[in-house]
Amino acid sequence: MLTDHELARYLELTDPAELQELYRKAYEVKLRHIGKKVSLRGLIEISNICRKNCYYCGIRSGNTSVRRYRIDAEDIIHSALWALEHHYGSIVLQSGEVVSEEFSSFIEKIVREIRTRSEGRLGITLCCGEQTPAVYERWRKAGAHRYLLRIETSDPLFYAKLHPADHNFEARKQCLRELRKLDYQVGSGVMSGLPGQTAEQLVHDLRFFQEFDLDMIGMGPYIPHCDTPLGKGIELTPEYRRKQLEIGLKMIACTRLLLEDVNIASTTALQALSDTGREQGLLAGANVIMPNVTDTSYRRGYQLYADKPALDENSEQSCSSLTEKILSIGEQILWDEYGDSRHYFKRKEL
Ligand code: 5AD
Ligand code: SF4
């Protein structure tokens, strides 16, 4: 039973030895609940078209210097089947937020097609923003069984500072509830190290994860993007990067200590800050990695933040270098498994 005060103290640690001790404790909890195991999800960034205009994000609708794309259905399915052949067991289809009948049925068809062609051997996670319950239901019926929708921050006033006035915090929370009702495994998360963010706010985020009884957590440190209102003028010095990586790792560790058996992703943002960022994430308590399997020709279009890694690396290269890195820290990869959240099954038993 960790108190808010203890959590805040963890998040404020700076002493290297104390930090290592925190990560070690979190890793032990991961070992107890999950073992030395890492689940992989092939990430496909299907479109960078987004109707939202979040102040921190490089593909916000207001950024006119982004060339917008949507990958053709056949090419998305091709990447999904590539992931299957390479024993990934699971994929994430991620896109900017588009609300239209055309988009809903596009996703629905792709999900159905991947389910059929993979004979149900690929777990499918969607990450396509806020939609109506009816759309979530269609996608669920088509065969998606996990959904990621980050709350970004659990503090409504801070949320209002990071987003234009028409972005609605309550609506986002309601989406998480709807997803839950539809029996998705539900994931959410926040960014850490945002300008002006306090340890107390991050503790509130951790309590939010707990209160919403989430199955999966995907979060990462904020990384400025120069074409955004929030990122303009922030210099990415080595010291800045080090701090961002550190707060990202501390949030993973605290989440593991608090939520114990959920799936926690070691996200690309960590890798953007350090070559070994994702491995460090695993050693601080994360158990999921999402290697990018998007066709390399599209990757430049999906830059949420500066210095996105592996822009030129093809999926084949990403796969073998990642496998080596994971094995080198003594972890095993769960090949050919969905890698479902244990928490989801436990809460269903209750
Ligand atoms: N730095 C880090 N993460 C970001 N995201 C968007 N912009 C940034 C940024 N500048 C994250 C958000 C979003 C996810 C797709 O990427 O949390 O939910
Ligand atoms: Fe769109 Fe997500 Fe970026 Fe916001 S964070 S602009 S919703 S892609």
mmCIF file of C-alpha atoms and ligand atoms in Angstrom:
data_model
loop_
_atom_site.group_PDB
_atom_site.id
_atom_site.type_symbol
_atom_site.label_atom_id
_atom_site.label_comp_id
_atom_site.label_asym_id
_atom_site.label_seq_id
_atom_site.Cartn_x
_atom_site.Cartn_y
_atom_site.Cartn_z
ATOM 1 C CA MET A 1 0.000 0.000 0.000
ATOM 2 C CA LEU A 2 1.890 3.030 -1.239
ATOM 3 C CA THR A 3 0.809 6.443 -0.026
ATOM 4 C CA ASP A 4 0.639 9.520 -2.244
ATOM 5 C CA HIS A 5 3.528 10.909 -0.288
ATOM 6 C CA GLU A 6 5.704 7.856 -0.977
ATOM 7 C CA LEU A 7 4.830 7.921 -4.669
ATOM 8 C CA ALA A 8 5.693 11.616 -4.923
ATOM 9 C CA ARG A 9 8.978 10.952 -3.171
ATOM 10 C CA TYR A 10 9.814 8.215 -5.709
ATOM 11 C CA LEU A 11 8.983 10.532 -8.580
ATOM 12 C CA GLU A 12 11.255 13.193 -7.159
ATOM 13 C CA LEU A 13 14.285 10.929 -6.674
ATOM 14 C CA THR A 14 17.471 12.069 -8.380
ATOM 15 C CA ASP A 15 20.187 10.106 -6.598
ATOM 16 C CA PRO A 16 21.442 7.376 -9.006
ATOM 17 C CA ALA A 17 21.691 4.698 -6.313
ATOM 18 C CA GLU A 18 18.197 5.412 -5.025
ATOM 19 C CA LEU A 19 16.850 5.387 -8.572
ATOM 20 C CA GLN A 20 18.438 2.005 -9.249
ATOM 21 C CA GLU A 21 16.855 0.715 -6.066
ATOM 22 C CA LEU A 22 13.421 1.948 -7.188
ATOM 23 C CA TYR A 23 13.801 0.298 -10.615
ATOM 24 C CA ARG A 24 15.009 -2.910 -8.990
ATOM 25 C CA LYS A 25 12.005 -3.054 -6.682
ATOM 26 C CA ALA A 26 9.630 -2.499 -9.604
ATOM 27 C CA TYR A 27 11.427 -5.147 -11.661
ATOM 28 C CA GLU A 28 10.985 -7.613 -8.818
ATOM 29 C CA VAL A 29 7.244 -6.988 -8.803
ATOM 30 C CA LYS A 30 7.236 -7.565 -12.545
ATOM 31 C CA LEU A 31 9.114 -10.864 -12.067
ATOM 32 C CA ARG A 32 6.646 -11.986 -9.437
ATOM 33 C CA HIS A 33 3.558 -11.264 -11.559
ATOM 34 C CA ILE A 34 4.780 -11.764 -15.099
ATOM 35 C CA GLY A 35 8.202 -13.397 -15.040
ATOM 36 C CA LYS A 36 11.186 -12.596 -17.231
ATOM 37 C CA LYS A 37 8.926 -12.185 -20.189
ATOM 38 C CA VAL A 38 8.422 -9.551 -22.825
ATOM 39 C CA SER A 39 5.445 -9.397 -25.186
ATOM 40 C CA LEU A 40 5.842 -7.866 -28.613
ATOM 41 C CA ARG A 41 3.290 -5.970 -30.667
ATOM 42 C CA GLY A 42 3.995 -4.984 -34.233
ATOM 43 C CA LEU A 43 3.049 -1.320 -34.487
ATOM 44 C CA ILE A 44 1.481 -0.143 -37.739
ATOM 45 C CA GLU A 45 1.031 3.621 -38.079
ATOM 46 C CA ILE A 46 -1.788 3.469 -40.547
ATOM 47 C CA SER A 47 -2.505 7.175 -40.933
ATOM 48 C CA ASN A 48 -1.227 10.535 -39.669
ATOM 49 C CA ILE A 49 -4.443 12.333 -40.537
ATOM 50 C CA CYS A 50 -5.873 13.730 -37.308
ATOM 51 C CA ARG A 51 -8.758 16.080 -36.556
ATOM 52 C CA LYS A 52 -7.337 17.021 -33.166
ATOM 53 C CA ASN A 53 -4.889 19.815 -32.543
ATOM 54 C CA CYS A 54 -3.120 18.880 -29.298
ATOM 55 C CA TYR A 55 -0.525 21.528 -28.440
ATOM 56 C CA TYR A 56 2.315 19.019 -27.969
ATOM 57 C CA CYS A 57 1.923 16.714 -30.948
ATOM 58 C CA GLY A 58 3.829 16.885 -34.227
ATOM 59 C CA ILE A 59 0.960 15.545 -36.334
ATOM 60 C CA ARG A 60 -1.656 17.939 -34.909
ATOM 61 C CA SER A 61 -4.057 19.150 -37.553
ATOM 62 C CA GLY A 62 -2.635 22.675 -37.363
ATOM 63 C CA ASN A 63 0.820 21.543 -38.473
ATOM 64 C CA THR A 64 0.695 22.247 -42.177
ATOM 65 C CA SER A 65 4.249 21.091 -42.829
ATOM 66 C CA VAL A 66 3.260 17.436 -42.394
ATOM 67 C CA ARG A 67 2.492 15.474 -45.516
ATOM 68 C CA ARG A 68 -0.601 13.455 -44.667
ATOM 69 C CA TYR A 69 -0.941 9.801 -45.607
ATOM 70 C CA ARG A 70 -3.109 6.798 -45.117
ATOM 71 C CA ILE A 71 -1.724 3.395 -45.961
ATOM 72 C CA ASP A 72 -3.828 1.290 -48.329
ATOM 73 C CA ALA A 73 -5.746 -1.579 -46.770
ATOM 74 C CA GLU A 74 -3.713 -4.200 -48.637
ATOM 75 C CA ASP A 75 -0.411 -2.713 -47.431
ATOM 76 C CA ILE A 76 -1.640 -2.600 -43.820
ATOM 77 C CA ILE A 77 -2.712 -6.224 -44.040
ATOM 78 C CA HIS A 78 0.633 -7.057 -45.597
ATOM 79 C CA SER A 79 2.484 -5.523 -42.607
ATOM 80 C CA ALA A 80 0.179 -7.374 -40.205
ATOM 81 C CA LEU A 81 0.898 -10.692 -41.889
ATOM 82 C CA TRP A 82 4.610 -9.870 -41.864
ATOM 83 C CA ALA A 83 4.320 -9.489 -38.078
ATOM 84 C CA LEU A 84 2.523 -12.835 -37.893
ATOM 85 C CA GLU A 85 5.202 -14.622 -39.944
ATOM 86 C CA HIS A 86 7.834 -13.145 -37.666
ATOM 87 C CA HIS A 87 6.028 -14.633 -34.661
ATOM 88 C CA TYR A 88 4.916 -11.334 -33.107
ATOM 89 C CA GLY A 89 1.578 -12.757 -32.010
ATOM 90 C CA SER A 90 0.005 -9.329 -31.777
ATOM 91 C CA ILE A 91 -0.294 -5.990 -33.576
ATOM 92 C CA VAL A 92 -1.351 -2.425 -32.825
ATOM 93 C CA LEU A 93 -3.125 -0.385 -35.483
ATOM 94 C CA GLN A 94 -2.523 3.241 -34.638
ATOM 95 C CA SER A 95 -3.804 6.316 -36.376
ATOM 96 C CA GLY A 96 -4.690 9.949 -35.861
ATOM 97 C CA GLU A 97 -8.309 10.586 -34.922
ATOM 98 C CA VAL A 98 -10.715 10.534 -37.843
ATOM 99 C CA VAL A 99 -14.448 10.415 -37.310
ATOM 100 C CA SER A 100 -16.350 9.357 -40.401
ATOM 101 C CA GLU A 101 -18.332 6.424 -41.655
ATOM 102 C CA GLU A 102 -15.685 5.848 -44.307
ATOM 103 C CA PHE A 103 -12.920 5.589 -41.683
ATOM 104 C CA SER A 104 -15.003 3.404 -39.352
ATOM 105 C CA SER A 105 -15.733 0.892 -42.056
ATOM 106 C CA PHE A 106 -12.126 1.037 -43.332
ATOM 107 C CA ILE A 107 -10.845 -0.034 -39.897
ATOM 108 C CA GLU A 108 -13.646 -2.552 -39.471
ATOM 109 C CA LYS A 109 -12.803 -4.251 -42.753
ATOM 110 C CA ILE A 110 -9.082 -4.330 -42.056
ATOM 111 C CA VAL A 111 -9.595 -5.829 -38.613
ATOM 112 C CA ARG A 112 -11.931 -8.474 -40.019
ATOM 113 C CA GLU A 113 -9.559 -9.275 -42.852
ATOM 114 C CA ILE A 114 -6.559 -9.625 -40.548
ATOM 115 C CA ARG A 115 -8.549 -11.885 -38.211
ATOM 116 C CA THR A 116 -9.540 -14.093 -41.110
ATOM 117 C CA ARG A 117 -6.222 -14.219 -42.909
ATOM 118 C CA SER A 118 -4.259 -14.848 -39.708
ATOM 119 C CA GLU A 119 -6.816 -17.459 -38.630
ATOM 120 C CA GLY A 120 -7.149 -15.636 -35.325
ATOM 121 C CA ARG A 121 -3.490 -16.017 -34.482
ATOM 122 C CA LEU A 122 -2.818 -12.263 -34.238
ATOM 123 C CA GLY A 123 -4.063 -10.241 -31.306
ATOM 124 C CA ILE A 124 -5.372 -6.878 -32.501
ATOM 125 C CA THR A 125 -5.119 -3.664 -30.532
ATOM 126 C CA LEU A 126 -6.601 -0.446 -31.844
ATOM 127 C CA CYS A 127 -5.448 3.057 -31.086
ATOM 128 C CA CYS A 128 -7.686 5.320 -33.161
ATOM 129 C CA GLY A 129 -8.857 7.960 -30.723
ATOM 130 C CA GLU A 130 -12.286 8.976 -29.494
ATOM 131 C CA GLN A 131 -15.180 7.338 -31.315
ATOM 132 C CA THR A 132 -18.853 6.670 -30.605
ATOM 133 C CA PRO A 133 -19.833 3.549 -28.638
ATOM 134 C CA ALA A 134 -21.413 2.185 -31.833
ATOM 135 C CA VAL A 135 -18.114 2.431 -33.703
ATOM 136 C CA TYR A 136 -16.174 0.875 -30.839
ATOM 137 C CA GLU A 137 -18.709 -1.943 -30.880
ATOM 138 C CA ARG A 138 -18.346 -2.564 -34.599
ATOM 139 C CA TRP A 139 -14.568 -2.766 -34.279
ATOM 140 C CA ARG A 140 -14.879 -5.072 -31.264
ATOM 141 C CA LYS A 141 -17.190 -7.383 -33.194
ATOM 142 C CA ALA A 142 -14.814 -7.354 -36.155
ATOM 143 C CA GLY A 143 -12.174 -8.853 -33.867
ATOM 144 C CA ALA A 144 -10.209 -6.121 -32.092
ATOM 145 C CA HIS A 145 -9.870 -7.001 -28.439
ATOM 146 C CA ARG A 146 -7.678 -4.297 -26.985
ATOM 147 C CA TYR A 147 -7.936 -0.517 -27.202
ATOM 148 C CA LEU A 148 -5.476 2.174 -26.221
ATOM 149 C CA LEU A 149 -6.655 5.684 -25.473
ATOM 150 C CA ARG A 150 -4.338 7.856 -23.477
ATOM 151 C CA ILE A 151 -5.813 10.368 -21.072
ATOM 152 C CA GLU A 152 -2.535 12.349 -21.418
ATOM 153 C CA THR A 153 -3.011 13.899 -17.966
ATOM 154 C CA SER A 154 -5.628 13.119 -15.331
ATOM 155 C CA ASP A 155 -5.796 16.729 -14.155
ATOM 156 C CA PRO A 156 -8.677 18.458 -15.992
ATOM 157 C CA LEU A 157 -7.170 21.935 -15.634
ATOM 158 C CA PHE A 158 -3.814 20.788 -16.957
ATOM 159 C CA TYR A 159 -5.611 18.929 -19.765
ATOM 160 C CA ALA A 160 -7.249 22.224 -20.714
ATOM 161 C CA LYS A 161 -3.825 23.869 -20.946
ATOM 162 C CA LEU A 162 -2.445 21.177 -23.253
ATOM 163 C CA HIS A 163 -5.393 21.134 -25.640
ATOM 164 C CA PRO A 164 -7.617 23.588 -27.511
ATOM 165 C CA ALA A 165 -10.932 24.438 -25.880
ATOM 166 C CA ASP A 166 -12.964 21.986 -27.968
ATOM 167 C CA HIS A 167 -10.957 18.952 -26.756
ATOM 168 C CA ASN A 168 -13.002 17.436 -23.994
ATOM 169 C CA PHE A 169 -11.463 15.686 -20.995
ATOM 170 C CA GLU A 170 -14.792 14.265 -19.796
ATOM 171 C CA ALA A 171 -15.560 12.868 -23.245
ATOM 172 C CA ARG A 172 -12.254 11.040 -23.227
ATOM 173 C CA LYS A 173 -12.964 9.504 -19.829
ATOM 174 C CA GLN A 174 -16.383 8.473 -21.085
ATOM 175 C CA CYS A 175 -14.740 6.696 -24.043
ATOM 176 C CA LEU A 176 -12.632 4.664 -21.623
ATOM 177 C CA ARG A 177 -15.798 3.623 -19.783
ATOM 178 C CA GLU A 178 -17.529 2.667 -23.033
ATOM 179 C CA LEU A 179 -14.562 0.569 -24.134
ATOM 180 C CA ARG A 180 -14.662 -1.192 -20.834
ATOM 181 C CA LYS A 181 -18.375 -1.983 -21.227
ATOM 182 C CA LEU A 182 -17.654 -3.525 -24.621
ATOM 183 C CA ASP A 183 -15.220 -5.918 -23.000
ATOM 184 C CA TYR A 184 -12.072 -4.567 -24.578
ATOM 185 C CA GLN A 185 -8.850 -4.852 -22.638
ATOM 186 C CA VAL A 186 -8.484 -1.166 -21.977
ATOM 187 C CA GLY A 187 -5.245 0.760 -21.977
ATOM 188 C CA SER A 188 -4.508 4.355 -21.189
ATOM 189 C CA GLY A 189 -1.602 6.467 -20.084
ATOM 190 C CA VAL A 190 -0.107 9.884 -19.775
ATOM 191 C CA MET A 191 2.931 11.871 -20.764
ATOM 192 C CA SER A 192 5.452 12.704 -18.082
ATOM 193 C CA GLY A 193 7.893 15.588 -17.869
ATOM 194 C CA LEU A 194 5.523 18.062 -19.528
ATOM 195 C CA PRO A 195 6.350 21.746 -18.994
ATOM 196 C CA GLY A 196 4.774 22.819 -15.724
ATOM 197 C CA GLN A 197 3.824 19.290 -14.630
ATOM 198 C CA THR A 198 4.289 18.484 -10.936
ATOM 199 C CA ALA A 199 4.996 15.254 -9.046
ATOM 200 C CA GLU A 200 1.568 15.637 -7.419
ATOM 201 C CA GLN A 201 -0.088 15.628 -10.834
ATOM 202 C CA LEU A 202 1.782 12.462 -11.769
ATOM 203 C CA VAL A 203 0.683 10.833 -8.516
ATOM 204 C CA HIS A 204 -2.858 11.787 -9.469
ATOM 205 C CA ASP A 205 -2.256 10.066 -12.834
ATOM 206 C CA LEU A 206 -1.144 6.893 -11.061
ATOM 207 C CA ARG A 207 -4.297 6.998 -8.924
ATOM 208 C CA PHE A 208 -6.327 7.491 -12.081
ATOM 209 C CA PHE A 209 -4.857 4.272 -13.533
ATOM 210 C CA GLN A 210 -5.807 2.512 -10.321
ATOM 211 C CA GLU A 211 -9.301 3.957 -10.119
ATOM 212 C CA PHE A 212 -10.084 3.100 -13.741
ATOM 213 C CA ASP A 213 -8.735 -0.381 -13.083
ATOM 214 C CA LEU A 214 -6.856 -0.287 -16.404
ATOM 215 C CA ASP A 215 -5.479 -3.426 -18.017
ATOM 216 C CA MET A 216 -2.677 -1.789 -19.954
ATOM 217 C CA ILE A 217 -0.581 1.309 -19.536
ATOM 218 C CA GLY A 218 1.223 3.073 -22.355
ATOM 219 C CA MET A 219 3.011 6.222 -21.373
ATOM 220 C CA GLY A 220 6.154 8.043 -22.173
ATOM 221 C CA PRO A 221 8.121 11.163 -21.481
ATOM 222 C CA TYR A 222 7.217 14.304 -23.348
ATOM 223 C CA ILE A 223 9.628 15.163 -26.157
ATOM 224 C CA PRO A 224 9.312 18.630 -27.702
ATOM 225 C CA HIS A 225 8.493 19.003 -31.376
ATOM 226 C CA CYS A 226 9.560 22.338 -32.895
ATOM 227 C CA ASP A 227 6.419 22.768 -35.028
ATOM 228 C CA THR A 228 4.075 22.738 -32.021
ATOM 229 C CA PRO A 229 2.994 25.509 -29.631
ATOM 230 C CA LEU A 230 4.283 23.585 -26.603
ATOM 231 C CA GLY A 231 7.587 22.482 -28.086
ATOM 232 C CA LYS A 232 8.660 25.641 -29.855
ATOM 233 C CA GLY A 233 11.896 26.977 -28.432
ATOM 234 C CA ILE A 234 12.637 24.085 -26.067
ATOM 235 C CA GLU A 235 16.172 22.937 -26.659
ATOM 236 C CA LEU A 236 16.809 19.215 -26.537
ATOM 237 C CA THR A 237 20.065 19.329 -24.603
ATOM 238 C CA PRO A 238 21.676 16.117 -23.302
ATOM 239 C CA GLU A 239 20.659 17.127 -19.781
ATOM 240 C CA TYR A 240 17.040 17.667 -20.873
ATOM 241 C CA ARG A 241 16.990 14.243 -22.530
ATOM 242 C CA ARG A 242 18.454 12.593 -19.455
ATOM 243 C CA LYS A 243 15.788 14.111 -17.239
ATOM 244 C CA GLN A 244 12.955 13.157 -19.576
ATOM 245 C CA LEU A 245 14.188 9.571 -19.754
ATOM 246 C CA GLU A 246 14.465 9.497 -15.977
ATOM 247 C CA ILE A 247 10.924 10.725 -15.335
ATOM 248 C CA GLY A 248 9.644 8.214 -17.918
ATOM 249 C CA LEU A 249 11.405 5.367 -16.119
ATOM 250 C CA LYS A 250 10.222 6.521 -12.703
ATOM 251 C CA MET A 251 6.617 6.535 -13.916
ATOM 252 C CA ILE A 252 6.992 2.974 -15.235
ATOM 253 C CA ALA A 253 8.465 1.831 -11.939
ATOM 254 C CA CYS A 254 5.749 3.493 -9.850
ATOM 255 C CA THR A 255 3.019 2.087 -12.092
ATOM 256 C CA ARG A 256 4.423 -1.416 -11.694
ATOM 257 C CA LEU A 257 4.686 -1.054 -7.910
ATOM 258 C CA LEU A 258 1.114 0.161 -7.697
ATOM 259 C CA LEU A 259 -0.738 -1.900 -10.319
ATOM 260 C CA GLU A 260 1.422 -5.045 -10.230
ATOM 261 C CA ASP A 261 -0.079 -7.305 -12.923
ATOM 262 C CA VAL A 262 -0.993 -4.925 -15.760
ATOM 263 C CA ASN A 263 0.747 -4.752 -19.115
ATOM 264 C CA ILE A 264 3.101 -1.790 -19.252
ATOM 265 C CA ALA A 265 4.698 -0.707 -22.503
ATOM 266 C CA SER A 266 8.255 0.456 -22.803
ATOM 267 C CA THR A 267 7.490 3.037 -25.466
ATOM 268 C CA THR A 268 9.319 4.482 -28.438
ATOM 269 C CA ALA A 269 9.625 7.852 -26.686
ATOM 270 C CA LEU A 270 12.136 6.199 -24.312
ATOM 271 C CA GLN A 271 14.087 4.904 -27.283
ATOM 272 C CA ALA A 272 14.069 8.395 -28.804
ATOM 273 C CA LEU A 273 15.888 9.679 -25.723
ATOM 274 C CA SER A 274 18.469 6.922 -25.471
ATOM 275 C CA ASP A 275 19.577 3.972 -27.605
ATOM 276 C CA THR A 276 18.964 1.719 -24.639
ATOM 277 C CA GLY A 277 15.796 3.500 -23.489
ATOM 278 C CA ARG A 278 13.426 0.624 -24.143
ATOM 279 C CA GLU A 279 15.652 -1.901 -22.379
ATOM 280 C CA GLN A 280 15.888 0.456 -19.424
ATOM 281 C CA GLY A 281 12.094 0.587 -19.468
ATOM 282 C CA LEU A 282 11.930 -3.212 -19.217
ATOM 283 C CA LEU A 283 14.344 -3.190 -16.305
ATOM 284 C CA ALA A 284 12.205 -0.556 -14.551
ATOM 285 C CA GLY A 285 9.127 -2.804 -14.735
ATOM 286 C CA ALA A 286 7.675 -2.665 -18.264
ATOM 287 C CA ASN A 287 6.817 -5.907 -20.086
ATOM 288 C CA VAL A 288 5.655 -4.889 -23.571
ATOM 289 C CA ILE A 289 7.567 -3.543 -26.552
ATOM 290 C CA MET A 290 5.967 -2.307 -29.740
ATOM 291 C CA PRO A 291 8.444 -2.545 -32.606
ATOM 292 C CA ASN A 292 7.468 -0.462 -35.583
ATOM 293 C CA VAL A 293 6.512 -2.670 -38.528
ATOM 294 C CA THR A 294 5.152 0.192 -40.663
ATOM 295 C CA ASP A 295 6.606 0.276 -44.152
ATOM 296 C CA THR A 296 9.686 2.531 -43.933
ATOM 297 C CA SER A 297 8.425 4.860 -46.665
ATOM 298 C CA TYR A 298 5.663 6.132 -44.341
ATOM 299 C CA ARG A 299 7.627 6.494 -41.123
ATOM 300 C CA ARG A 300 8.748 10.081 -41.647
ATOM 301 C CA GLY A 301 5.122 11.132 -41.757
ATOM 302 C CA TYR A 302 4.410 9.905 -38.236
ATOM 303 C CA GLN A 303 6.601 12.167 -36.159
ATOM 304 C CA LEU A 304 4.815 12.976 -32.945
ATOM 305 C CA TYR A 305 8.029 14.383 -31.480
ATOM 306 C CA ALA A 306 11.599 15.200 -32.438
ATOM 307 C CA ASP A 307 14.205 12.509 -33.082
ATOM 308 C CA LYS A 308 11.825 9.657 -33.610
ATOM 309 C CA PRO A 309 14.054 6.579 -33.839
ATOM 310 C CA ALA A 310 14.320 3.961 -36.581
ATOM 311 C CA LEU A 311 13.014 6.193 -39.365
ATOM 312 C CA ASP A 312 15.100 4.406 -41.959
ATOM 313 C CA GLU A 313 15.433 1.017 -40.345
ATOM 314 C CA ASN A 314 13.283 -1.614 -42.014
ATOM 315 C CA SER A 315 11.152 -3.990 -39.981
ATOM 316 C CA GLU A 316 13.520 -6.880 -40.571
ATOM 317 C CA GLN A 317 16.427 -4.923 -39.065
ATOM 318 C CA SER A 318 14.323 -3.605 -36.163
ATOM 319 C CA CYS A 319 13.242 -7.135 -35.347
ATOM 320 C CA SER A 320 16.678 -8.698 -35.153
ATOM 321 C CA SER A 321 18.367 -5.815 -33.320
ATOM 322 C CA LEU A 322 15.551 -5.666 -30.804
ATOM 323 C CA THR A 323 15.614 -9.422 -30.205
ATOM 324 C CA GLU A 324 19.304 -9.233 -29.424
ATOM 325 C CA LYS A 325 18.849 -6.311 -27.076
ATOM 326 C CA ILE A 326 16.066 -8.034 -25.160
ATOM 327 C CA LEU A 327 17.981 -11.277 -24.811
ATOM 328 C CA SER A 328 21.079 -9.369 -23.701
ATOM 329 C CA ILE A 329 19.297 -8.140 -20.575
ATOM 330 C CA GLY A 330 18.215 -11.678 -19.721
ATOM 331 C CA GLU A 331 14.563 -11.378 -20.719
ATOM 332 C CA GLN A 332 12.649 -13.836 -22.870
ATOM 333 C CA ILE A 333 10.347 -12.950 -25.720
ATOM 334 C CA LEU A 334 6.872 -14.457 -25.766
ATOM 335 C CA TRP A 335 6.810 -15.364 -29.454
ATOM 336 C CA ASP A 336 3.474 -16.260 -31.067
ATOM 337 C CA GLU A 337 1.413 -15.197 -28.074
ATOM 338 C CA TYR A 338 -1.265 -12.523 -27.761
ATOM 339 C CA GLY A 339 0.372 -11.439 -24.520
ATOM 340 C CA ASP A 340 -2.944 -10.456 -22.980
ATOM 341 C CA SER A 341 -3.091 -8.448 -19.799
ATOM 342 C CA ARG A 342 -3.247 -10.761 -16.781
ATOM 343 C CA HIS A 343 -5.091 -8.069 -14.970
ATOM 344 C CA TYR A 344 -7.946 -8.309 -17.446
ATOM 345 C CA PHE A 345 -8.532 -11.998 -16.670
ATOM 346 C CA LYS A 346 -8.191 -11.466 -12.946
ATOM 347 C CA ARG A 347 -10.749 -8.703 -12.857
ATOM 348 C CA LYS A 348 -13.123 -10.862 -14.945
ATOM 349 C CA GLU A 349 -12.888 -13.633 -12.363
ATOM 350 C CA LEU A 350 -13.993 -11.309 -9.582
HETATM 351 N N1 5AD B 1 6.126 13.735 -26.856
HETATM 352 C C1 5AD B 1 5.811 12.535 -26.344
HETATM 353 N N2 5AD B 1 4.674 11.890 -26.620
HETATM 354 C C2 5AD B 1 3.804 12.477 -27.459
HETATM 355 N N3 5AD B 1 2.613 12.100 -27.903
HETATM 356 C C3 5AD B 1 2.141 13.042 -28.735
HETATM 357 N N4 5AD B 1 3.015 14.043 -28.833
HETATM 358 C C4 5AD B 1 4.063 13.726 -28.031
HETATM 359 C C5 5AD B 1 5.271 14.369 -27.696
HETATM 360 N N5 5AD B 1 5.598 15.557 -28.201
HETATM 361 C C6 5AD B 1 1.957 10.868 -27.450
HETATM 362 C C7 5AD B 1 0.591 11.161 -26.856
HETATM 363 C C8 5AD B 1 -0.353 10.418 -27.762
HETATM 364 C C9 5AD B 1 0.540 9.352 -28.347
HETATM 365 C C10 5AD B 1 0.054 8.801 -29.635
HETATM 366 O O1 5AD B 1 1.780 10.002 -28.515
HETATM 367 O O2 5AD B 1 0.542 10.642 -25.536
HETATM 368 O O3 5AD B 1 -1.429 9.841 -27.085
HETATM 369 FE FE1 SF4 B 2 -3.992 13.693 -32.907
HETATM 370 FE FE2 SF4 B 2 -3.175 12.052 -30.963
HETATM 371 FE FE3 SF4 B 2 -1.537 13.917 -31.976
HETATM 372 FE FE4 SF4 B 2 -3.589 14.688 -30.455
HETATM 373 S S1 SF4 B 2 -1.835 13.418 -29.791
HETATM 374 S S2 SF4 B 2 -2.986 15.602 -32.402
HETATM 375 S S3 SF4 B 2 -5.153 13.170 -31.024
HETATM 376 S S4 SF4 B 2 -2.374 12.146 -33.046
#
